[in-house]
CSV table of C-alpha atoms in Angstrom, one decimal:
chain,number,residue,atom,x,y,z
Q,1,UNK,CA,0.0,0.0,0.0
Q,2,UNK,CA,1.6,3.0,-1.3
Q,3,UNK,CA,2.5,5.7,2.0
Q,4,UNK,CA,0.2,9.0,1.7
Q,5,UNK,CA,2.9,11.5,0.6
Q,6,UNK,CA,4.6,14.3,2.8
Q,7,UNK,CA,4.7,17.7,2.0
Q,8,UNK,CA,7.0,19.7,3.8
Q,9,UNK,CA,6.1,23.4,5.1
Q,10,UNK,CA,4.6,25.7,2.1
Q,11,UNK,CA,7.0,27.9,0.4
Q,12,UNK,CA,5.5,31.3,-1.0
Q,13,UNK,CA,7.0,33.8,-3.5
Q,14,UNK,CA,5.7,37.4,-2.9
Q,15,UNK,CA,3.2,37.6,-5.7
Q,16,UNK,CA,1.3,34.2,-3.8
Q,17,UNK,CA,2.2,36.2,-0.3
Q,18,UNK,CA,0.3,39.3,-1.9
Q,19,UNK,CA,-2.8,37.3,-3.8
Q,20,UNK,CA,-3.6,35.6,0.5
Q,21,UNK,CA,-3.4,39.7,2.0
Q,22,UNK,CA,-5.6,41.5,-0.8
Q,23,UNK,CA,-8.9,40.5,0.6
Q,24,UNK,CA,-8.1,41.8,3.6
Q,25,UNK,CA,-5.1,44.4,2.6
Q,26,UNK,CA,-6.6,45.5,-0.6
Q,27,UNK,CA,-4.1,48.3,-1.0
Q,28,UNK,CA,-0.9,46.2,0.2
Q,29,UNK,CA,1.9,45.9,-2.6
Q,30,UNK,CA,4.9,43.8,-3.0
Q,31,UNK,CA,6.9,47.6,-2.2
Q,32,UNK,CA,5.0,47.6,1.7
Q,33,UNK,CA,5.8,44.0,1.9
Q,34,UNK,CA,9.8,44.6,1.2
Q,35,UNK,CA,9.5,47.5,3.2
Q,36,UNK,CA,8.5,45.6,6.6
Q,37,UNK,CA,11.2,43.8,5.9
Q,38,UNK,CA,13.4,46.3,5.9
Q,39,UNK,CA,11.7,47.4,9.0
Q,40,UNK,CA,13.1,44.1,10.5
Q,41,UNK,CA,9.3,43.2,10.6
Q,42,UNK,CA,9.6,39.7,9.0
Q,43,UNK,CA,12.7,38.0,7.6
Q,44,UNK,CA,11.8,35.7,4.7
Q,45,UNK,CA,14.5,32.6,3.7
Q,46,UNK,CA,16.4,33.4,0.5
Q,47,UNK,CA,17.2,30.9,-1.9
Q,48,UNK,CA,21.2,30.8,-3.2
Q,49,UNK,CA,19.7,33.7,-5.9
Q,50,UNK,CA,18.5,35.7,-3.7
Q,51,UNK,CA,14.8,35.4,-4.4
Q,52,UNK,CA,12.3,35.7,-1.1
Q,53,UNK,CA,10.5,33.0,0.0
Q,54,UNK,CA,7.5,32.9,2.3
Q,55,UNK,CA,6.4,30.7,5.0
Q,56,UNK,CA,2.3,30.4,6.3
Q,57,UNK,CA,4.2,32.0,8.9
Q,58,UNK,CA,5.3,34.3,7.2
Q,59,UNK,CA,1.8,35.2,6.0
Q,60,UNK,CA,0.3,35.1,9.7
Q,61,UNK,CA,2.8,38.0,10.9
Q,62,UNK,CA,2.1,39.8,8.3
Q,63,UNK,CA,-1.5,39.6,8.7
Q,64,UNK,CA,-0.9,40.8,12.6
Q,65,UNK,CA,1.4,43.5,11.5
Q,66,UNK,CA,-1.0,44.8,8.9
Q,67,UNK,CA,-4.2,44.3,11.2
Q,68,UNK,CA,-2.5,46.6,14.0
Q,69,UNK,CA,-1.1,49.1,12.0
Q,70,UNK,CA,-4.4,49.7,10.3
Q,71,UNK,CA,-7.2,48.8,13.0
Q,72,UNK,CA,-5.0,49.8,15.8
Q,73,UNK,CA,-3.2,52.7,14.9
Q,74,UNK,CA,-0.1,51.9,16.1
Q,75,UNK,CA,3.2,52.5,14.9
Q,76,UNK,CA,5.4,49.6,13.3
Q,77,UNK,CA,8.4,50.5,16.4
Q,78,UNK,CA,5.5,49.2,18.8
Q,79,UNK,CA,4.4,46.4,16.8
Q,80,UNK,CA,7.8,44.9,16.3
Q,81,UNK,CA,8.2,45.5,20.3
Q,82,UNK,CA,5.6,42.9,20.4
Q,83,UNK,CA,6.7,40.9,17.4
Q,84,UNK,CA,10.6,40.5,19.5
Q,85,UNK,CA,8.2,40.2,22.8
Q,86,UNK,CA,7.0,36.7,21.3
Q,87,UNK,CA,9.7,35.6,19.3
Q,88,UNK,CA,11.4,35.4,22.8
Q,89,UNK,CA,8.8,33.1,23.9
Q,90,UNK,CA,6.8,36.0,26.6
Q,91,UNK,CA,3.3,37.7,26.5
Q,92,UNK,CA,3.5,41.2,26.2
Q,93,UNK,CA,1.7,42.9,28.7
Q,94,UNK,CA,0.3,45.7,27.0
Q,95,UNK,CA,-1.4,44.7,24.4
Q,96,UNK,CA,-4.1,46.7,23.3
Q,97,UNK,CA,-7.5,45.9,25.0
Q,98,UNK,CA,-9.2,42.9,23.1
Q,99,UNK,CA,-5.8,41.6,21.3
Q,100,UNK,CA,-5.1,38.1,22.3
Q,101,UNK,CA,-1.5,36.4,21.2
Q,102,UNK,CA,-1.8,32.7,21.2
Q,103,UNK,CA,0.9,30.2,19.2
Q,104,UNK,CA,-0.9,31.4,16.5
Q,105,UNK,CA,0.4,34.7,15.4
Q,106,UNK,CA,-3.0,36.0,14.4
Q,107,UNK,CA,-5.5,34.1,16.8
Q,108,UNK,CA,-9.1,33.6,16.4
Q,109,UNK,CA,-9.6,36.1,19.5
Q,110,UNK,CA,-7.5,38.8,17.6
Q,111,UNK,CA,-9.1,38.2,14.0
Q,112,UNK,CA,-12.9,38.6,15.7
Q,113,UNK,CA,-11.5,41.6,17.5
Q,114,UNK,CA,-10.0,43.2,14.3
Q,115,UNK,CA,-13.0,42.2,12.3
Q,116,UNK,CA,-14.9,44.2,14.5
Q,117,UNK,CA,-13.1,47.1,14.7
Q,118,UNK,CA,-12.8,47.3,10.6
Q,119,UNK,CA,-17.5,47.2,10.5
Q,120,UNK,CA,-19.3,50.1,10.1
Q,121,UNK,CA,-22.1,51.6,12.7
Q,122,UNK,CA,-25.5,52.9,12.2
Q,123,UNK,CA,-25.9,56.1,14.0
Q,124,UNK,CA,-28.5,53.3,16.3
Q,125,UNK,CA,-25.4,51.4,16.7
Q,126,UNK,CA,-22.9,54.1,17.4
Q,127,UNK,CA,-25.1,55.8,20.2
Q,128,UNK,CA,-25.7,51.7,22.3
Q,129,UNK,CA,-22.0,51.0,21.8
Q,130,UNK,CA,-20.7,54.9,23.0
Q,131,UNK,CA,-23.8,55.5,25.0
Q,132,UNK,CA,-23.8,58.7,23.8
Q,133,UNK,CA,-27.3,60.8,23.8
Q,134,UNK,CA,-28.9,62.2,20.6
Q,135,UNK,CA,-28.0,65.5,21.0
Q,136,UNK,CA,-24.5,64.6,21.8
Q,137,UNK,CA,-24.2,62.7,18.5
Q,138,UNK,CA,-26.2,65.6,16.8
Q,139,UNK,CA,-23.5,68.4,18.4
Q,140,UNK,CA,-20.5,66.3,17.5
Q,141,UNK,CA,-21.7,66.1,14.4
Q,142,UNK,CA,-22.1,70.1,13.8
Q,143,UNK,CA,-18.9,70.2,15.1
Q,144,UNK,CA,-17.0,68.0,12.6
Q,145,UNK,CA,-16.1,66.1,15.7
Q,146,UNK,CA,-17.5,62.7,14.0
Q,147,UNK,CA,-18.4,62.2,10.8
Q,148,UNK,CA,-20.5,59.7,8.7
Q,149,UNK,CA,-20.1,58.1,5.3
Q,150,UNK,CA,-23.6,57.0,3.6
Q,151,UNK,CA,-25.3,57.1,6.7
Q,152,UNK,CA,-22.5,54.6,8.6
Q,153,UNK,CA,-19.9,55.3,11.1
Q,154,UNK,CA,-16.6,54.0,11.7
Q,155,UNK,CA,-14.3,53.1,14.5
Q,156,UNK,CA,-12.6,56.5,15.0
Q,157,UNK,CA,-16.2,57.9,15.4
Q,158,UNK,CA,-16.9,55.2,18.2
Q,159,UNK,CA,-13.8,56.2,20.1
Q,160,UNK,CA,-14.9,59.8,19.8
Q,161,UNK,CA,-18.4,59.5,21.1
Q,162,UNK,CA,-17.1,57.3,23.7
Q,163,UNK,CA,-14.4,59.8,25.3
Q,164,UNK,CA,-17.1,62.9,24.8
Q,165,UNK,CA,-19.7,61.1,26.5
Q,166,UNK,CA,-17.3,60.8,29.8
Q,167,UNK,CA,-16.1,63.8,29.2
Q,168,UNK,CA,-19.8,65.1,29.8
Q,169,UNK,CA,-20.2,63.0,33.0
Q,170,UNK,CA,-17.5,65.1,34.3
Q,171,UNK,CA,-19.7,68.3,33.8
Q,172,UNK,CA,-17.9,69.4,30.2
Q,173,UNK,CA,-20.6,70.1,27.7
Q,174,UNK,CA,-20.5,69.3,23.7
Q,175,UNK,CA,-19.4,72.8,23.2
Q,176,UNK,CA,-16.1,72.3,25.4
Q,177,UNK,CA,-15.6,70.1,22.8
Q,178,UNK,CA,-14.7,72.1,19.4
Q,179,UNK,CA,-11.2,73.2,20.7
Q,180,UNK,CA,-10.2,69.6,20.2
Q,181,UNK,CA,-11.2,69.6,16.2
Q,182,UNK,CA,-9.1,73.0,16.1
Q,183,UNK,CA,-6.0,71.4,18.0
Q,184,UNK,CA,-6.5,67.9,15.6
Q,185,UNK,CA,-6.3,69.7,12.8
Q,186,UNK,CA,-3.3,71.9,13.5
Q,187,UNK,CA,-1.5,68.9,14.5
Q,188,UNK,CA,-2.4,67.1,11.6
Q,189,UNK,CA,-1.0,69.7,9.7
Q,190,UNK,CA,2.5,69.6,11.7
Q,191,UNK,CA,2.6,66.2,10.6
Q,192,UNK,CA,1.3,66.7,6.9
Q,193,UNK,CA,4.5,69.1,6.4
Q,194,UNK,CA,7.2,66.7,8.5
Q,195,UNK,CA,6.2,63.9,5.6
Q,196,UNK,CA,5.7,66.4,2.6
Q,197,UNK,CA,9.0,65.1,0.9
Q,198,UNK,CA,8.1,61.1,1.5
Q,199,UNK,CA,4.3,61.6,0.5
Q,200,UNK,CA,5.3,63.2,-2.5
Q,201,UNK,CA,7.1,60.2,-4.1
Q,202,UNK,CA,3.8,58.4,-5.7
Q,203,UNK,CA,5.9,55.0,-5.4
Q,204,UNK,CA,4.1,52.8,-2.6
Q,205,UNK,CA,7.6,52.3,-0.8
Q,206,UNK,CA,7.6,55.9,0.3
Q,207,UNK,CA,3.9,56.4,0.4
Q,208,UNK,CA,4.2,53.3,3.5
Q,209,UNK,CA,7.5,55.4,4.7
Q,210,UNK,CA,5.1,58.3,4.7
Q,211,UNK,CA,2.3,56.4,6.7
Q,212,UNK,CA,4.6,55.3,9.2
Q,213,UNK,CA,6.6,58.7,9.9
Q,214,UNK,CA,3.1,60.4,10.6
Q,215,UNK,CA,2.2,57.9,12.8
Q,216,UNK,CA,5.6,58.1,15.1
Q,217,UNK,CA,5.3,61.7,14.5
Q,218,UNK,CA,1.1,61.7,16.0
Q,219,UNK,CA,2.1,59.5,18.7
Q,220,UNK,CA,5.0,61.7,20.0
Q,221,UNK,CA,3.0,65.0,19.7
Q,222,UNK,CA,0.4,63.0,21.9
Q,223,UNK,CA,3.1,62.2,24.0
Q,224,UNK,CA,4.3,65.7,24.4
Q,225,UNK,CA,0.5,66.7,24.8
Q,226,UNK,CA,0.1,64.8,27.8
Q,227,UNK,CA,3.2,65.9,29.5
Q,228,UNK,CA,2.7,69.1,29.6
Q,229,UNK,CA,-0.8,68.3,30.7
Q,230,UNK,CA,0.2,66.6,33.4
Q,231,UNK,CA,2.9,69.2,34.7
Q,232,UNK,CA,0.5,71.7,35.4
Q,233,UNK,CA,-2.1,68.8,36.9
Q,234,UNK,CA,0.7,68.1,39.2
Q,235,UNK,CA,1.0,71.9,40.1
Q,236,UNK,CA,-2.6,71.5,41.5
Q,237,UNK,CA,-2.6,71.2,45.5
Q,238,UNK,CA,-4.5,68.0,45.7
């Protein structure tokens, strides 16, 4: 009786590696893919010729890469933090809330938590998940605080409502809340001027350079925000 054959681990090349990630990734291109690698974000085998090859491992990093940078906003430095994290064998403690790392790169905890941070919301849905009030959502709204696209809402919206309606249970009202449009917007523009010379170049190598220099650059004006915050909350005599 002829032995069922053995097939050893799956070897990809990057056009394969690409055709798995577009459902997902629609925008992802073998450039972004070479440039997470350069990032020290995966390290394909070579053959003798130098050509890439990819592992389903390969793929699932990837995947969990991709899925944090675009669901949970977070810069590639911080990924890879939790990338090395495992790769040593530990659990990184500060995931974000909801992001579960099993043996599995991607689990089936993370890819439900992803999926439902990527689904759009009914104005219904976005004031039972935020709790928010209908005039909240209504003031937020003529503010250009939130903002709807054929009638659905998105994550960023979500996280919005959700943060005004505590602010409001601390006695701020919707109108306190305009000055933060004003500030995002000048910020934005800080970091829309620091990337000018990357987003320029219409190749999708730089346009990923781009992405992730505004993203380090946000997340270090959010840092600086909160410090100086907190120096004049510690002035207070509590």
């Amino acid at each position: 009786m002829a032995q069922p054959e053995r097939r050893g681990p799956q070897v990809l090349n990057i056009g394969e590696v690409l055709a798995q990630l577009s459902g997902d990734f629609p925008g992802m291109t073998a450039s972004k893919i070479r440039f997470l690698e350069e990032k020290g974000l995966i390290n394909p085998r070579r053959t003798p010729a130098g050509y890439r090859q990819y592992s389903d491992g390969d793929v699932e990093r990837l995947r969990f890469v991709l899925a944090l940078q675009r669901d949970q906003y977070l810069p590639l430095k911080v990924i890879k933090d939790y990338l090395d994290a495992i790769d040593r064998g530990e659990r990184p403690e500060n995931l974000p809330p909801g992001v579960v790392v099993s043996p599995r790169i991607v689990s089936d905890e993370l890819a439900a938590e992803l999926q439902n941070r990527g689904r759009k919301l009914t104005e219904e849905q976005l004031r039972t998940e935020s709790g928010a009030s209908v005039p909240l959502l209504q003031s937020l709204l003529s503010f250009g605080l939130i903002s709807h696209s054929n009638g659905t809402f998105d994550e960023h919206a979500l996280q919005v409502a959700r943060a005004c309606v505590q602010l409001e249970s601390h006695g701020l009202e919707p109108r306190h809340f305009r000055p933060f449009q004003a500030a995002a917007e000048r910020e934005f523009g800080l970091v829309e001027r620091a990337v000018a010379p990357l987003a320029s170049r219409k190749d999708s190598a730089s346009q990923a350079r781009a992405a992730e220099a505004a993203r380090e650059i946000s997340d270090l004006c959010l840092t600086l925000h909160r410090a100086l915050v907190q120096d004049h909350i510690s002035r207070m005599d509590i």
